[in-house]
Each structure stands twice: as C-alpha cells, then as structure tokens.
XYZ file of C-alpha atoms in Angstrom:
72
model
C -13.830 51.259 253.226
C -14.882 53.527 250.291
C -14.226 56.618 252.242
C -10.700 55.228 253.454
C -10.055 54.463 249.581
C -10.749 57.658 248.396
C -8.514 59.083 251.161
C -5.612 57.455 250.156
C -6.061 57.602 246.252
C -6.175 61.845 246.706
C -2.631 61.494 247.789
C -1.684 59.099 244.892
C -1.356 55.697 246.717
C -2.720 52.598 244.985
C -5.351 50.956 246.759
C -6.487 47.214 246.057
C -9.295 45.290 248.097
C -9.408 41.853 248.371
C -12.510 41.174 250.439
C -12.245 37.494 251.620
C -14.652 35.379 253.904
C -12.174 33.086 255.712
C -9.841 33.326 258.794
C -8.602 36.670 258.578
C -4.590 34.860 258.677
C -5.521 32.840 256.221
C -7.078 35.595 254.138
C -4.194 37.412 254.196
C -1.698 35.157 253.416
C -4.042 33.354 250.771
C -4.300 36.807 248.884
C -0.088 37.888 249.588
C 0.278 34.708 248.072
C -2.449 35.217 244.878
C -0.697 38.443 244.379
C 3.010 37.470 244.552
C 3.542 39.828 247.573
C 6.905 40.347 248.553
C 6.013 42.069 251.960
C 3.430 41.697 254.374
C 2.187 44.536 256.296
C -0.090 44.064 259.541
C -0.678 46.129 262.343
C -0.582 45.216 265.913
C -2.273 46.128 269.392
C -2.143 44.681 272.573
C -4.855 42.856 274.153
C -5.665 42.618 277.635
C -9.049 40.874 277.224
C -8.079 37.246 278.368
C -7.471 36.089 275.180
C -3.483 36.430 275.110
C -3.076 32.882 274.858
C -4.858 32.218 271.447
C -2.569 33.374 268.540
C -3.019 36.779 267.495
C -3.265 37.430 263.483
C -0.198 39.133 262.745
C 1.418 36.048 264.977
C -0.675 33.682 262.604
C 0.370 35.389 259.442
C 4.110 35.511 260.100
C 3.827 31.654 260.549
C 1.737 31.447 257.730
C 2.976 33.955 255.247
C 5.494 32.818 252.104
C 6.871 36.212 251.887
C 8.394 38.099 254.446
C 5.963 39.958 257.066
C 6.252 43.358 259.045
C 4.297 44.006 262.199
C 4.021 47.788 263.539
C-alpha cells in the first residue's frame, strides 16, 4: 500500500487510507459516508469460481452507498 501511495503522490494525486476491519461493502460505504463522498469508485471483475450467486461488493455498495457509485 505504501509503495502504491508513493506512486500516485509523484504524479500529484491525493491519496487517503481508511483501513477498516468490517465487510469490505460496508467499509466502503461507512467511510464514503464519514467523508461526505459524492462519488463512489469500485472496480469490477468477473468471477467464474461458483460464487456468482452471492452479491459481489461493488453490487453491495451500489445498494448500500448514499452517494452515487461508479463501477469500471
């Protein structure tokens, strides 16, 4: 994470951690919502494991999120 911060902080973007021991939907929203977020970004993949009929996060966090959410 400290390698990844220093990354993106060379080419002037703002980095913030938030590190959170919870569901990781319910971290994120918790912390969008602590920080007055107006967006939500989350990344997707596709999973062929089996597990396609639990809710994926970025499923969870759209249901769960205050502010609007993006998924790419």
């Amino acid at each position: 994470m400290a390698e990844l911060r220093q990354m993106a902080e060379l080419e002037f973007v703002r980095v913030e951690t938030h590190p959170v021991a919870a569901d990781p939907a319910d971290a994120i929203t918790r912390v969008a919502t602590e920080e007055d977020a107006d967006l939500i970004v989350v990344g997707s993949k596709s999973s062929d494991h089996g597990t396609r009929h639990l809710p994926s996060v970025p499923e969870a966090v759209m249901d769960k999120a205050a502010c609007a959410a993006l998924v790419v």
